[in-house]
Coordinates of C-alpha atoms in Angstrom, one line a residue:
X1 CA -0.1 0.0 -0.2
X2 CA 1.5 3.8 -1.0
X3 CA 1.9 5.5 1.4
X4 CA 0.1 8.4 -0.2
X5 CA -3.2 6.2 0.8
X6 CA -2.3 4.4 3.8
X7 CA -0.8 8.0 5.2
X8 CA -3.8 9.5 7.2
X9 CA -2.5 12.9 6.5
X10 CA -2.4 12.6 2.4
X11 CA -6.3 11.4 2.2
X12 CA -9.3 13.2 1.9
X13 CA -11.0 13.7 5.3
X14 CA -13.9 12.9 5.5
X15 CA -14.7 14.4 9.0
X16 CA -18.0 16.9 9.9
X17 CA -17.0 20.1 8.8
X18 CA -13.3 19.2 7.2
X19 CA -11.9 17.5 11.0
X20 CA -8.3 16.1 10.7
X21 CA -9.0 12.5 11.4
X22 CA -7.4 12.4 15.4
X23 CA -8.0 8.9 15.8
X24 CA -5.8 7.9 13.0
X25 CA -3.0 9.7 12.7
X26 CA -0.2 8.8 14.2
X27 CA 3.1 10.4 15.1
X28 CA 5.3 8.4 12.7
X29 CA 2.5 9.2 9.6
X30 CA 3.9 13.3 9.6
X31 CA 7.0 13.1 8.7
X32 CA 6.6 10.9 5.0
X33 CA 3.4 13.4 4.7
X34 CA 5.5 16.4 5.6
X35 CA 8.1 15.1 2.4
X36 CA 6.0 14.8 -0.2
X37 CA 3.5 17.6 1.1
X38 CA 6.8 20.2 0.2
X39 CA 7.2 18.2 -2.6
X40 CA 3.9 18.8 -4.6
X41 CA 4.6 22.6 -2.5
X42 CA 8.3 23.8 -4.5
X43 CA 6.4 21.5 -7.7
X44 CA 3.4 24.1 -7.8
X45 CA 6.2 27.6 -6.7
X46 CA 8.5 25.7 -10.1
X47 CA 5.7 26.5 -12.3
X48 CA 4.4 30.0 -11.1
X49 CA 7.6 30.9 -11.3
X50 CA 8.5 29.3 -14.2
X51 CA 5.4 30.9 -16.9
X52 CA 5.9 32.7 -19.8
X53 CA 3.1 35.0 -19.5
X54 CA 3.5 38.1 -18.0
X55 CA 3.3 38.5 -14.4
X56 CA 0.6 39.2 -13.3
X57 CA -2.4 39.5 -9.4
X58 CA -4.0 36.9 -10.9
X59 CA -0.7 34.0 -11.7
X60 CA 1.6 35.4 -9.4
X61 CA -0.4 36.1 -5.8
X62 CA -2.7 34.6 -6.1
X63 CA -1.8 31.7 -7.1
X64 CA 1.2 31.8 -4.4
X65 CA -1.5 31.8 -1.8
X66 CA -3.2 29.3 -3.3
X67 CA -0.5 26.7 -3.6
X68 CA 1.0 24.3 -0.5
X69 CA -2.9 24.3 0.8
X70 CA -1.4 19.9 1.2
X71 CA 1.7 21.0 3.3
X72 CA -0.1 23.9 5.3
X73 CA -2.6 21.6 6.5
X74 CA -0.4 19.1 7.9
X75 CA 1.8 22.0 9.8
X76 CA -1.4 23.3 11.1
X77 CA -2.3 19.4 12.1
X78 CA 1.5 18.2 13.2
X79 CA 1.8 21.6 15.6
X80 CA -1.7 20.9 17.5
X81 CA -0.7 18.3 18.7
X82 CA 2.6 18.9 18.9
X83 CA 0.8 22.9 21.8
X84 CA -2.4 20.0 23.3
X85 CA -1.2 16.1 22.9
X86 CA 2.5 16.0 22.2
X87 CA 4.2 12.4 23.4
X88 CA 7.2 11.1 23.5
X89 CA 6.7 10.3 19.7
X90 CA 5.5 13.1 18.5
X91 CA 8.7 15.2 19.6
X92 CA 11.3 13.0 18.1
X93 CA 9.1 13.5 15.0
X94 CA 9.4 17.5 16.1
X95 CA 13.9 17.5 16.8
X96 CA 13.3 15.4 12.9
X97 CA 11.4 17.8 11.2
X98 CA 12.6 21.4 12.3
X99 CA 15.1 22.0 10.7
X100 CA 14.2 19.8 7.9
X101 CA 10.2 22.4 7.7
X102 CA 12.6 25.5 8.5
X103 CA 14.6 24.5 5.3
X104 CA 11.2 24.8 3.6
X105 CA 10.7 28.1 4.0
X106 CA 13.7 29.2 2.7
X107 CA 13.3 27.2 -0.7
X108 CA 9.2 29.5 -0.7
X109 CA 11.0 32.3 0.9
X110 CA 14.5 32.6 -1.7
X111 CA 13.1 30.9 -4.2
X112 CA 14.6 33.4 -6.9
X113 CA 12.2 33.4 -10.1
X114 CA 9.2 33.2 -7.8
X115 CA 10.5 36.8 -6.0
X116 CA 11.4 38.2 -9.7
X117 CA 7.7 37.4 -10.2
X118 CA 6.0 39.5 -7.0
X119 CA 9.4 42.5 -6.2
X120 CA 7.9 42.9 -10.8
X121 CA 4.4 43.6 -9.3
X122 CA 5.1 45.6 -6.4
X123 CA 7.0 48.2 -8.7
X124 CA 4.5 48.8 -10.9
X125 CA 1.2 48.2 -7.2
X126 CA -0.2 51.7 -8.1
X127 CA -0.2 50.9 -12.2
X128 CA -2.1 47.4 -11.1
X129 CA -5.5 49.0 -9.9
X130 CA -5.8 46.5 -6.8
X131 CA -8.2 46.0 -4.6
X132 CA -7.6 47.4 -1.3
X133 CA -6.9 43.7 0.0
X134 CA -4.6 42.5 -3.0
X135 CA -2.2 45.5 -2.4
X136 CA -2.2 44.0 0.4
X137 CA -1.3 41.2 0.2
X138 CA 1.0 41.7 -2.7
X139 CA 3.1 44.7 -0.3
X140 CA 3.2 41.7 2.5
X141 CA 4.2 38.9 0.3
X142 CA 7.2 41.0 -1.5
X143 CA 7.6 42.5 2.9
X144 CA 8.2 38.6 3.4
X145 CA 10.3 37.9 1.4
X146 CA 12.7 40.9 2.0
X147 CA 12.8 39.6 5.7
X148 CA 13.3 36.6 4.7
X149 CA 16.7 36.6 3.2
X150 CA 14.6 36.7 -1.2
X151 CA 18.0 40.4 -1.7
X152 CA 20.8 38.9 -0.4
X153 CA 23.8 37.3 -2.0
X154 CA 23.8 33.5 -2.7
X155 CA 26.6 32.9 -0.2
X156 CA 24.3 35.2 1.9
X157 CA 21.4 33.1 1.9
X158 CA 23.6 30.0 2.6
X159 CA 24.3 31.6 5.6
X160 CA 20.7 32.8 7.0
X161 CA 19.3 29.5 5.8
X162 CA 22.3 27.7 8.4
X163 CA 21.2 29.7 10.8
X164 CA 16.7 29.3 10.3
X165 CA 17.5 25.9 10.5
X166 CA 19.9 26.1 13.3
X167 CA 17.1 28.2 14.9
X168 CA 14.8 25.3 14.1
X169 CA 16.1 23.0 16.5
X170 CA 16.8 25.3 19.1
X171 CA 13.9 26.7 19.7
X172 CA 12.6 22.7 19.0
X173 CA 14.5 21.9 22.0
X174 CA 14.3 25.1 23.5
X175 CA 10.6 25.0 24.0
X176 CA 11.0 19.9 24.7
X177 CA 13.0 21.1 27.7
X178 CA 9.7 24.2 29.1
X179 CA 7.4 21.0 28.4
X180 CA 9.1 18.4 30.3
X181 CA 9.9 20.2 33.7
X182 CA 5.9 21.4 33.2
X183 CA 5.0 18.1 33.1
X184 CA 7.5 17.0 36.0
X185 CA 6.2 18.8 38.9
X186 CA 3.1 19.1 40.2
X187 CA 1.6 20.0 43.7
X188 CA -1.0 18.2 45.6
X189 CA -3.7 20.4 48.0
X190 CA -4.0 17.1 50.2
X191 CA -6.7 18.9 53.0
X192 CA -9.0 21.1 53.0
X193 CA -6.2 24.0 54.5
X194 CA -4.3 23.9 50.9
X195 CA -7.5 24.5 48.5
X196 CA -8.0 27.6 50.8
X197 CA -8.8 31.0 48.6
X198 CA -9.7 28.8 45.5
X199 CA -13.0 28.6 44.0
X200 CA -14.7 25.4 42.9
X201 CA -14.2 26.2 38.8
X202 CA -9.8 25.6 40.0
X203 CA -10.3 22.9 42.6
X204 CA -12.8 21.2 39.7
X205 CA -9.3 21.9 37.1
X206 CA -7.3 20.6 40.0
X207 CA -9.7 16.9 41.4
X208 CA -9.9 16.4 37.1
X209 CA -5.5 16.9 37.2
X210 CA -5.5 14.4 39.2
X211 CA -7.9 12.2 37.5
X212 CA -5.3 12.0 35.0
X213 CA -2.8 11.8 36.9
X214 CA -3.5 8.2 38.1
X215 CA -4.3 10.0 41.3
X216 CA -6.5 10.3 44.9
X217 CA -6.2 14.1 45.4
X218 CA -6.0 17.2 43.6
X219 CA -2.7 18.3 42.1
X220 CA -1.7 22.3 40.9
X221 CA 0.2 21.6 38.2
X222 CA 2.5 23.9 35.8
X223 CA 0.0 23.5 32.6
X224 CA -0.6 27.8 32.1
X225 CA -5.1 27.7 33.3
X226 CA -3.8 25.7 36.8
X227 CA -1.0 27.4 37.6
X228 CA -2.4 30.9 36.9
X229 CA -5.2 31.7 38.7
X230 CA -4.2 29.3 41.7
X231 CA -1.5 31.7 42.1
X232 CA -4.1 34.7 41.7
X233 CA -6.9 33.1 44.0
X234 CA -5.0 30.8 46.3
X235 CA -4.4 31.8 49.7
X236 CA -1.7 29.3 51.0
X237 CA 1.4 31.7 50.5
X238 CA 3.8 28.8 50.8
X239 CA 2.4 26.8 48.0
X240 CA 1.7 29.7 46.1
X241 CA 6.3 30.6 46.1
X242 CA 6.2 26.3 45.4
X243 CA 4.3 27.1 42.4
X244 CA 5.6 29.8 41.3
X245 CA 9.8 29.2 41.8
X246 CA 8.9 26.1 39.7
X247 CA 6.8 28.6 37.0
X248 CA 9.4 31.3 37.2
X249 CA 12.9 28.1 36.9
X250 CA 11.6 25.4 34.2
X251 CA 14.5 25.1 32.1
X252 CA 16.9 26.5 34.4
X253 CA 18.4 24.4 36.3
X254 CA 21.2 22.0 36.1
X255 CA 20.3 18.7 34.3
X256 CA 18.9 17.2 31.2
X257 CA 16.8 20.2 30.6
X258 CA 19.3 22.7 31.1
X259 CA 18.1 24.9 28.9
X260 CA 20.9 28.3 29.9
X261 CA 23.2 26.7 27.4
X262 CA 20.6 26.2 24.4
X263 CA 18.9 30.4 25.3
X264 CA 22.6 31.4 25.4
X265 CA 23.1 30.3 21.8
X266 CA 19.8 30.8 20.4
X267 CA 21.2 34.5 21.2
X268 CA 24.8 33.8 19.3
X269 CA 21.6 32.8 16.9
X270 CA 19.1 35.6 17.1
X271 CA 22.5 38.5 16.3
X272 CA 24.2 36.9 13.2
X273 CA 20.5 36.8 11.5
X274 CA 20.1 39.9 12.8
X275 CA 23.2 41.6 11.0
X276 CA 23.3 39.1 7.9
X277 CA 19.4 41.6 7.2
X278 CA 21.3 44.5 8.3
X279 CA 20.2 45.4 11.5
X280 CA 22.0 46.3 14.2
X281 CA 21.1 43.4 17.1
X282 CA 18.1 41.6 17.3
X283 CA 15.4 43.2 18.4
X284 CA 15.8 46.0 15.8
X285 CA 15.6 43.0 13.6
X286 CA 11.8 41.1 15.3
X287 CA 10.5 45.4 16.1
X288 CA 10.5 45.9 12.3
X289 CA 7.5 44.1 11.8
X290 CA 4.8 44.9 15.1
X291 CA 3.0 47.7 15.6
X292 CA 5.4 49.2 18.4
X293 CA 8.5 49.1 15.0
X294 CA 11.4 50.7 17.5
X295 CA 12.7 49.4 20.9
X296 CA 13.1 53.4 21.9
X297 CA 9.0 52.3 21.7
X298 CA 9.4 49.7 23.2
X299 CA 10.9 51.0 26.6
X300 CA 8.4 54.0 26.7
X301 CA 5.7 51.7 26.7
X302 CA 7.7 48.8 29.5
X303 CA 8.6 51.9 31.4
X304 CA 4.6 53.6 31.5
X305 CA 3.1 49.9 32.4
X306 CA 6.1 49.7 35.3
X307 CA 5.2 53.9 37.0
X308 CA 1.5 52.2 37.2
X309 CA 1.7 48.8 38.3
X310 CA 3.9 49.5 40.5
X311 CA 1.8 50.4 43.3
X312 CA 0.4 47.3 42.8
X313 CA 3.2 45.8 43.7
X314 CA 4.1 46.8 46.6
X315 CA 0.6 46.4 47.8
X316 CA 1.2 42.4 46.5

């Protein structure tokens, strides 16, 4: 039986509302599914770039927007499961796929022929009679391609690609280290005194967390939806401190899940990434696509928030 006919990720989804067939999807399906979807996506992009017709919104921008539906569908399922219902097998697939998916992004945004057509349209965008939505899509694609290295020389693109692929590996490891610490922690609440201050919805969540782990007493885990309400409502300062220290200390300790050396490598690579794109530092590069825009505006906002938060902090 071929991969296409046996892999549910590559088959049409006959589920209600076209939802993923989660009951049939296994971790081992993702690597071959992505391999097939990447090849199909790149073939679509090559076909767009190889057209003899003059670039138009329809044959270039709209075609690009329609491309890769299989790839993006699989990617959405993959990241959803990795974030909400992971497993050792899925985490292994994450580690294997991280550099491959980054390489695919590089292949898209560093596609010379495709970018030439986008750039030609972008240069004439005032003459094309585009709707506001069409113009926005054209400008967004052009910005994304430039930001991802489309204007770099071949050698610089190769260096940039190596950086982004290594970053994908390291950020995946960073996230998995945090997840491991979250999964390992549990604070059992053995008496009414230890439940003091908790409203019923937090108590119910703690009971459910215990049931999921085969425990008889309610537990607080480091899942955000449980630990944050606990920190906000619990009247037990000693227990809040235990949970808070575990929360802020995820990945910040010696051992197999120590994120400190990983973070140092990420910071160094982000600096290289920013430098390759002509920025003084990564914050400047990152903020170029945000509402804040500059580091000065970020600091101004933080100073304003700090001044307003300080009285509440002192009361606490």
